[in-house]
Amino acid sequence: ALQSLTTGMERSGSQEPADIVKDLKTGKPVDTVMGPLSWDDKGDLKGFEFGVFEWHANGTSTPIK
């Protein structure tokens, strides 16, 4: 989140929330430690998926649905 905020500030040249949001809603990706992230015009994250897993004592994992 912090990388997205700072990128939005840098690209918009502003610290105003409305300006930052406007920049992030353009769909231009933001490079983050999780890979590039982008948002649609409604502010929803585009194409990002993640999984939640239960880890077992033997080192294996099971996806949690």
PDB file of N, CA and C in Angstrom:
ATOM      1  N   ALA A   1       0.826  -1.188   0.000  1.00  0.00           N
ATOM      2  CA  ALA A   1       0.000   0.000   0.000  1.00  0.00           C
ATOM      3  C   ALA A   1       0.873   1.255   0.000  1.00  0.00           C
ATOM      4  N   LEU A   2       1.939   1.221   0.770  1.00  0.00           N
ATOM      5  CA  LEU A   2       2.803   2.398   0.851  1.00  0.00           C
ATOM      6  C   LEU A   2       3.486   2.681  -0.482  1.00  0.00           C
ATOM      7  N   GLN A   3       3.892   1.629  -1.190  1.00  0.00           N
ATOM      8  CA  GLN A   3       4.510   1.833  -2.504  1.00  0.00           C
ATOM      9  C   GLN A   3       3.510   2.460  -3.472  1.00  0.00           C
ATOM     10  N   SER A   4       2.262   2.043  -3.412  1.00  0.00           N
ATOM     11  CA  SER A   4       1.230   2.609  -4.282  1.00  0.00           C
ATOM     12  C   SER A   4       1.000   4.077  -3.952  1.00  0.00           C
ATOM     13  N   LEU A   5       0.933   4.388  -2.672  1.00  0.00           N
ATOM     14  CA  LEU A   5       0.723   5.766  -2.235  1.00  0.00           C
ATOM     15  C   LEU A   5       1.859   6.673  -2.697  1.00  0.00           C
ATOM     16  N   THR A   6       3.099   6.242  -2.471  1.00  0.00           N
ATOM     17  CA  THR A   6       4.225   7.087  -2.861  1.00  0.00           C
ATOM     18  C   THR A   6       4.321   7.234  -4.379  1.00  0.00           C
ATOM     19  N   THR A   7       4.022   6.175  -5.114  1.00  0.00           N
ATOM     20  CA  THR A   7       4.030   6.276  -6.576  1.00  0.00           C
ATOM     21  C   THR A   7       2.952   7.238  -7.048  1.00  0.00           C
ATOM     22  N   GLY A   8       1.761   7.150  -6.465  1.00  0.00           N
ATOM     23  CA  GLY A   8       0.679   8.074  -6.818  1.00  0.00           C
ATOM     24  C   GLY A   8       1.046   9.513  -6.525  1.00  0.00           C
ATOM     25  N   MET A   9       1.743   9.740  -5.406  1.00  0.00           N
ATOM     26  CA  MET A   9       2.186  11.089  -5.053  1.00  0.00           C
ATOM     27  C   MET A   9       3.223  11.592  -6.055  1.00  0.00           C
ATOM     28  N   GLU A  10       4.173  10.726  -6.395  1.00  0.00           N
ATOM     29  CA  GLU A  10       5.223  11.127  -7.335  1.00  0.00           C
ATOM     30  C   GLU A  10       4.644  11.425  -8.715  1.00  0.00           C
ATOM     31  N   ARG A  11       3.789  10.540  -9.207  1.00  0.00           N
ATOM     32  CA  ARG A  11       3.255  10.717 -10.559  1.00  0.00           C
ATOM     33  C   ARG A  11       2.298  11.895 -10.650  1.00  0.00           C
ATOM     34  N   SER A  12       1.524  12.139  -9.592  1.00  0.00           N
ATOM     35  CA  SER A  12       0.566  13.249  -9.632  1.00  0.00           C
ATOM     36  C   SER A  12       1.220  14.576  -9.259  1.00  0.00           C
ATOM     37  N   GLY A  13       2.387  14.502  -8.616  1.00  0.00           N
ATOM     38  CA  GLY A  13       3.054  15.717  -8.162  1.00  0.00           C
ATOM     39  C   GLY A  13       2.314  16.389  -7.024  1.00  0.00           C
ATOM     40  N   SER A  14       1.534  15.593  -6.275  1.00  0.00           N
ATOM     41  CA  SER A  14       0.686  16.155  -5.227  1.00  0.00           C
ATOM     42  C   SER A  14       0.632  15.215  -4.030  1.00  0.00           C
ATOM     43  N   GLN A  15       0.277  15.780  -2.880  1.00  0.00           N
ATOM     44  CA  GLN A  15       0.020  14.984  -1.684  1.00  0.00           C
ATOM     45  C   GLN A  15      -1.469  14.958  -1.358  1.00  0.00           C
ATOM     46  N   GLU A  16      -2.277  15.551  -2.226  1.00  0.00           N
ATOM     47  CA  GLU A  16      -3.726  15.587  -2.013  1.00  0.00           C
ATOM     48  C   GLU A  16      -4.338  14.235  -2.371  1.00  0.00           C
ATOM     49  N   PRO A  17      -5.127  13.646  -1.464  1.00  0.00           N
ATOM     50  CA  PRO A  17      -5.723  12.340  -1.733  1.00  0.00           C
ATOM     51  C   PRO A  17      -6.473  12.258  -3.065  1.00  0.00           C
ATOM     52  N   ALA A  18      -7.238  13.282  -3.415  1.00  0.00           N
ATOM     53  CA  ALA A  18      -8.003  13.245  -4.668  1.00  0.00           C
ATOM     54  C   ALA A  18      -7.081  13.145  -5.878  1.00  0.00           C
ATOM     55  N   ASP A  19      -5.947  13.826  -5.843  1.00  0.00           N
ATOM     56  CA  ASP A  19      -4.990  13.776  -6.950  1.00  0.00           C
ATOM     57  C   ASP A  19      -4.323  12.405  -7.045  1.00  0.00           C
ATOM     58  N   ILE A  20      -4.002  11.840  -5.900  1.00  0.00           N
ATOM     59  CA  ILE A  20      -3.367  10.521  -5.866  1.00  0.00           C
ATOM     60  C   ILE A  20      -4.334   9.470  -6.392  1.00  0.00           C
ATOM     61  N   VAL A  21      -5.575   9.514  -5.940  1.00  0.00           N
ATOM     62  CA  VAL A  21      -6.592   8.560  -6.396  1.00  0.00           C
ATOM     63  C   VAL A  21      -6.807   8.692  -7.896  1.00  0.00           C
ATOM     64  N   LYS A  22      -6.869   9.910  -8.387  1.00  0.00           N
ATOM     65  CA  LYS A  22      -7.055  10.137  -9.824  1.00  0.00           C
ATOM     66  C   LYS A  22      -5.928   9.473 -10.614  1.00  0.00           C
ATOM     67  N   ASP A  23      -4.702   9.609 -10.131  1.00  0.00           N
ATOM     68  CA  ASP A  23      -3.569   8.976 -10.803  1.00  0.00           C
ATOM     69  C   ASP A  23      -3.682   7.456 -10.774  1.00  0.00           C
ATOM     70  N   LEU A  24      -3.992   6.892  -9.616  1.00  0.00           N
ATOM     71  CA  LEU A  24      -4.046   5.437  -9.499  1.00  0.00           C
ATOM     72  C   LEU A  24      -5.176   4.841 -10.330  1.00  0.00           C
ATOM     73  N   LYS A  25      -6.260   5.586 -10.524  1.00  0.00           N
ATOM     74  CA  LYS A  25      -7.391   5.092 -11.311  1.00  0.00           C
ATOM     75  C   LYS A  25      -7.153   5.150 -12.821  1.00  0.00           C
ATOM     76  N   THR A  26      -6.002   5.670 -13.253  1.00  0.00           N
ATOM     77  CA  THR A  26      -5.712   5.704 -14.690  1.00  0.00           C
ATOM     78  C   THR A  26      -5.427   4.318 -15.241  1.00  0.00           C
ATOM     79  N   GLY A  27      -5.135   3.364 -14.360  1.00  0.00           N
ATOM     80  CA  GLY A  27      -4.821   2.013 -14.800  1.00  0.00           C
ATOM     81  C   GLY A  27      -3.338   1.785 -15.047  1.00  0.00           C
ATOM     82  N   LYS A  28      -2.523   2.862 -14.932  1.00  0.00           N
ATOM     83  CA  LYS A  28      -1.079   2.681 -15.074  1.00  0.00           C
ATOM     84  C   LYS A  28      -0.584   1.832 -13.914  1.00  0.00           C
ATOM     85  N   PRO A  29       0.176   0.772 -14.203  1.00  0.00           N
ATOM     86  CA  PRO A  29       0.626  -0.096 -13.111  1.00  0.00           C
ATOM     87  C   PRO A  29       1.620   0.585 -12.175  1.00  0.00           C
ATOM     88  N   VAL A  30       1.581   0.129 -10.938  1.00  0.00           N
ATOM     89  CA  VAL A  30       2.526   0.558  -9.907  1.00  0.00           C
ATOM     90  C   VAL A  30       3.405  -0.647  -9.605  1.00  0.00           C
ATOM     91  N   ASP A  31       4.716  -0.493  -9.729  1.00  0.00           N
ATOM     92  CA  ASP A  31       5.631  -1.589  -9.415  1.00  0.00           C
ATOM     93  C   ASP A  31       5.762  -1.712  -7.905  1.00  0.00           C
ATOM     94  N   THR A  32       5.460  -2.911  -7.385  1.00  0.00           N
ATOM     95  CA  THR A  32       5.540  -3.169  -5.948  1.00  0.00           C
ATOM     96  C   THR A  32       6.325  -4.451  -5.706  1.00  0.00           C
ATOM     97  N   VAL A  33       6.603  -4.746  -4.451  1.00  0.00           N
ATOM     98  CA  VAL A  33       7.307  -5.986  -4.112  1.00  0.00           C
ATOM     99  C   VAL A  33       6.475  -7.213  -4.460  1.00  0.00           C
ATOM    100  N   MET A  34       5.165  -7.045  -4.627  1.00  0.00           N
ATOM    101  CA  MET A  34       4.286  -8.159  -5.006  1.00  0.00           C
ATOM    102  C   MET A  34       4.086  -8.233  -6.510  1.00  0.00           C
ATOM    103  N   GLY A  35       4.781  -7.381  -7.247  1.00  0.00           N
ATOM    104  CA  GLY A  35       4.600  -7.301  -8.689  1.00  0.00           C
ATOM    105  C   GLY A  35       3.797  -6.064  -9.029  1.00  0.00           C
ATOM    106  N   PRO A  36       3.556  -5.840 -10.323  1.00  0.00           N
ATOM    107  CA  PRO A  36       2.815  -4.646 -10.723  1.00  0.00           C
ATOM    108  C   PRO A  36       1.347  -4.722 -10.304  1.00  0.00           C
ATOM    109  N   LEU A  37       0.834  -3.621  -9.760  1.00  0.00           N
ATOM    110  CA  LEU A  37      -0.569  -3.528  -9.367  1.00  0.00           C
ATOM    111  C   LEU A  37      -1.206  -2.370 -10.112  1.00  0.00           C
ATOM    112  N   SER A  38      -2.496  -2.519 -10.448  1.00  0.00           N
ATOM    113  CA  SER A  38      -3.232  -1.412 -11.063  1.00  0.00           C
ATOM    114  C   SER A  38      -4.684  -1.485 -10.620  1.00  0.00           C
ATOM    115  N   TRP A  39      -5.381  -0.358 -10.771  1.00  0.00           N
ATOM    116  CA  TRP A  39      -6.756  -0.228 -10.331  1.00  0.00           C
ATOM    117  C   TRP A  39      -7.614   0.242 -11.493  1.00  0.00           C
ATOM    118  N   ASP A  40      -8.913  -0.115 -11.459  1.00  0.00           N
ATOM    119  CA  ASP A  40      -9.821   0.355 -12.502  1.00  0.00           C
ATOM    120  C   ASP A  40     -10.395   1.717 -12.116  1.00  0.00           C
ATOM    121  N   ASP A  41     -11.279   2.240 -12.970  1.00  0.00           N
ATOM    122  CA  ASP A  41     -11.815   3.584 -12.725  1.00  0.00           C
ATOM    123  C   ASP A  41     -12.717   3.663 -11.501  1.00  0.00           C
ATOM    124  N   LYS A  42     -13.137   2.505 -10.962  1.00  0.00           N
ATOM    125  CA  LYS A  42     -13.914   2.484  -9.721  1.00  0.00           C
ATOM    126  C   LYS A  42     -13.009   2.393  -8.495  1.00  0.00           C
ATOM    127  N   GLY A  43     -11.712   2.162  -8.735  1.00  0.00           N
ATOM    128  CA  GLY A  43     -10.769   2.030  -7.633  1.00  0.00           C
ATOM    129  C   GLY A  43     -10.563   0.601  -7.178  1.00  0.00           C
ATOM    130  N   ASP A  44     -11.110  -0.366  -7.937  1.00  0.00           N
ATOM    131  CA  ASP A  44     -10.930  -1.777  -7.587  1.00  0.00           C
ATOM    132  C   ASP A  44      -9.612  -2.293  -8.159  1.00  0.00           C
ATOM    133  N   LEU A  45      -8.922  -3.097  -7.382  1.00  0.00           N
ATOM    134  CA  LEU A  45      -7.667  -3.697  -7.806  1.00  0.00           C
ATOM    135  C   LEU A  45      -7.921  -4.632  -8.980  1.00  0.00           C
ATOM    136  N   LYS A  46      -7.111  -4.530 -10.023  1.00  0.00           N
ATOM    137  CA  LYS A  46      -7.306  -5.339 -11.224  1.00  0.00           C
ATOM    138  C   LYS A  46      -6.355  -6.533 -11.230  1.00  0.00           C
ATOM    139  N   GLY A  47      -6.915  -7.713 -11.499  1.00  0.00           N
ATOM    140  CA  GLY A  47      -6.119  -8.895 -11.769  1.00  0.00           C
ATOM    141  C   GLY A  47      -5.197  -9.374 -10.676  1.00  0.00           C
ATOM    142  N   PHE A  48      -5.489  -9.073  -9.448  1.00  0.00           N
ATOM    143  CA  PHE A  48      -4.633  -9.518  -8.353  1.00  0.00           C
ATOM    144  C   PHE A  48      -5.313 -10.670  -7.637  1.00  0.00           C
ATOM    145  N   GLU A  49      -4.603 -11.765  -7.501  1.00  0.00           N
ATOM    146  CA  GLU A  49      -5.140 -12.924  -6.787  1.00  0.00           C
ATOM    147  C   GLU A  49      -4.144 -13.350  -5.716  1.00  0.00           C
ATOM    148  N   PHE A  50      -4.662 -13.888  -4.657  1.00  0.00           N
ATOM    149  CA  PHE A  50      -3.793 -14.426  -3.622  1.00  0.00           C
ATOM    150  C   PHE A  50      -4.474 -15.637  -3.014  1.00  0.00           C
ATOM    151  N   GLY A  51      -3.715 -16.450  -2.355  1.00  0.00           N
ATOM    152  CA  GLY A  51      -4.260 -17.641  -1.721  1.00  0.00           C
ATOM    153  C   GLY A  51      -3.943 -17.649  -0.240  1.00  0.00           C
ATOM    154  N   VAL A  52      -4.793 -18.324   0.497  1.00  0.00           N
ATOM    155  CA  VAL A  52      -4.581 -18.511   1.930  1.00  0.00           C
ATOM    156  C   VAL A  52      -4.382 -20.005   2.145  1.00  0.00           C
ATOM    157  N   PHE A  53      -3.339 -20.357   2.858  1.00  0.00           N
ATOM    158  CA  PHE A  53      -2.989 -21.758   3.038  1.00  0.00           C
ATOM    159  C   PHE A  53      -2.875 -22.107   4.514  1.00  0.00           C
ATOM    160  N   GLU A  54      -3.165 -23.354   4.814  1.00  0.00           N
ATOM    161  CA  GLU A  54      -2.912 -23.901   6.145  1.00  0.00           C
ATOM    162  C   GLU A  54      -1.620 -24.693   6.046  1.00  0.00           C
ATOM    163  N   TRP A  55      -0.656 -24.334   6.874  1.00  0.00           N
ATOM    164  CA  TRP A  55       0.626 -25.030   6.859  1.00  0.00           C
ATOM    165  C   TRP A  55       0.625 -26.124   7.918  1.00  0.00           C
ATOM    166  N   HIS A  56       1.197 -27.270   7.569  1.00  0.00           N
ATOM    167  CA  HIS A  56       1.213 -28.438   8.446  1.00  0.00           C
ATOM    168  C   HIS A  56       2.619 -28.647   9.021  1.00  0.00           C
ATOM    169  N   ALA A  57       2.687 -29.394  10.117  1.00  0.00           N
ATOM    170  CA  ALA A  57       3.955 -29.635  10.809  1.00  0.00           C
ATOM    171  C   ALA A  57       4.989 -30.304   9.908  1.00  0.00           C
ATOM    172  N   ASN A  58       4.532 -31.069   8.912  1.00  0.00           N
ATOM    173  CA  ASN A  58       5.475 -31.762   8.031  1.00  0.00           C
ATOM    174  C   ASN A  58       5.960 -30.880   6.875  1.00  0.00           C
ATOM    175  N   GLY A  59       5.586 -29.602   6.866  1.00  0.00           N
ATOM    176  CA  GLY A  59       6.046 -28.672   5.844  1.00  0.00           C
ATOM    177  C   GLY A  59       5.154 -28.561   4.626  1.00  0.00           C
ATOM    178  N   THR A  60       4.089 -29.347   4.560  1.00  0.00           N
ATOM    179  CA  THR A  60       3.160 -29.249   3.433  1.00  0.00           C
ATOM    180  C   THR A  60       2.090 -28.207   3.749  1.00  0.00           C
ATOM    181  N   SER A  61       1.318 -27.865   2.729  1.00  0.00           N
ATOM    182  CA  SER A  61       0.245 -26.890   2.926  1.00  0.00           C
ATOM    183  C   SER A  61      -1.003 -27.322   2.177  1.00  0.00           C
ATOM    184  N   THR A  62      -2.138 -26.794   2.625  1.00  0.00           N
ATOM    185  CA  THR A  62      -3.429 -27.053   1.996  1.00  0.00           C
ATOM    186  C   THR A  62      -4.111 -25.716   1.757  1.00  0.00           C
ATOM    187  N   PRO A  63      -4.589 -25.481   0.507  1.00  0.00           N
ATOM    188  CA  PRO A  63      -5.317 -24.230   0.263  1.00  0.00           C
ATOM    189  C   PRO A  63      -6.601 -24.173   1.091  1.00  0.00           C
ATOM    190  N   ILE A  64      -6.901 -23.015   1.627  1.00  0.00           N
ATOM    191  CA  ILE A  64      -8.146 -22.807   2.361  1.00  0.00           C
ATOM    192  C   ILE A  64      -9.109 -22.102   1.424  1.00  0.00           C
ATOM    193  N   LYS A  65     -10.299 -22.642   1.308  1.00  0.00           N
ATOM    194  CA  LYS A  65     -11.294 -22.055   0.398  1.00  0.00           C
ATOM    195  C   LYS A  65     -12.344 -21.305   1.160  1.00  0.00           C
TER     196      LYS A  65
END
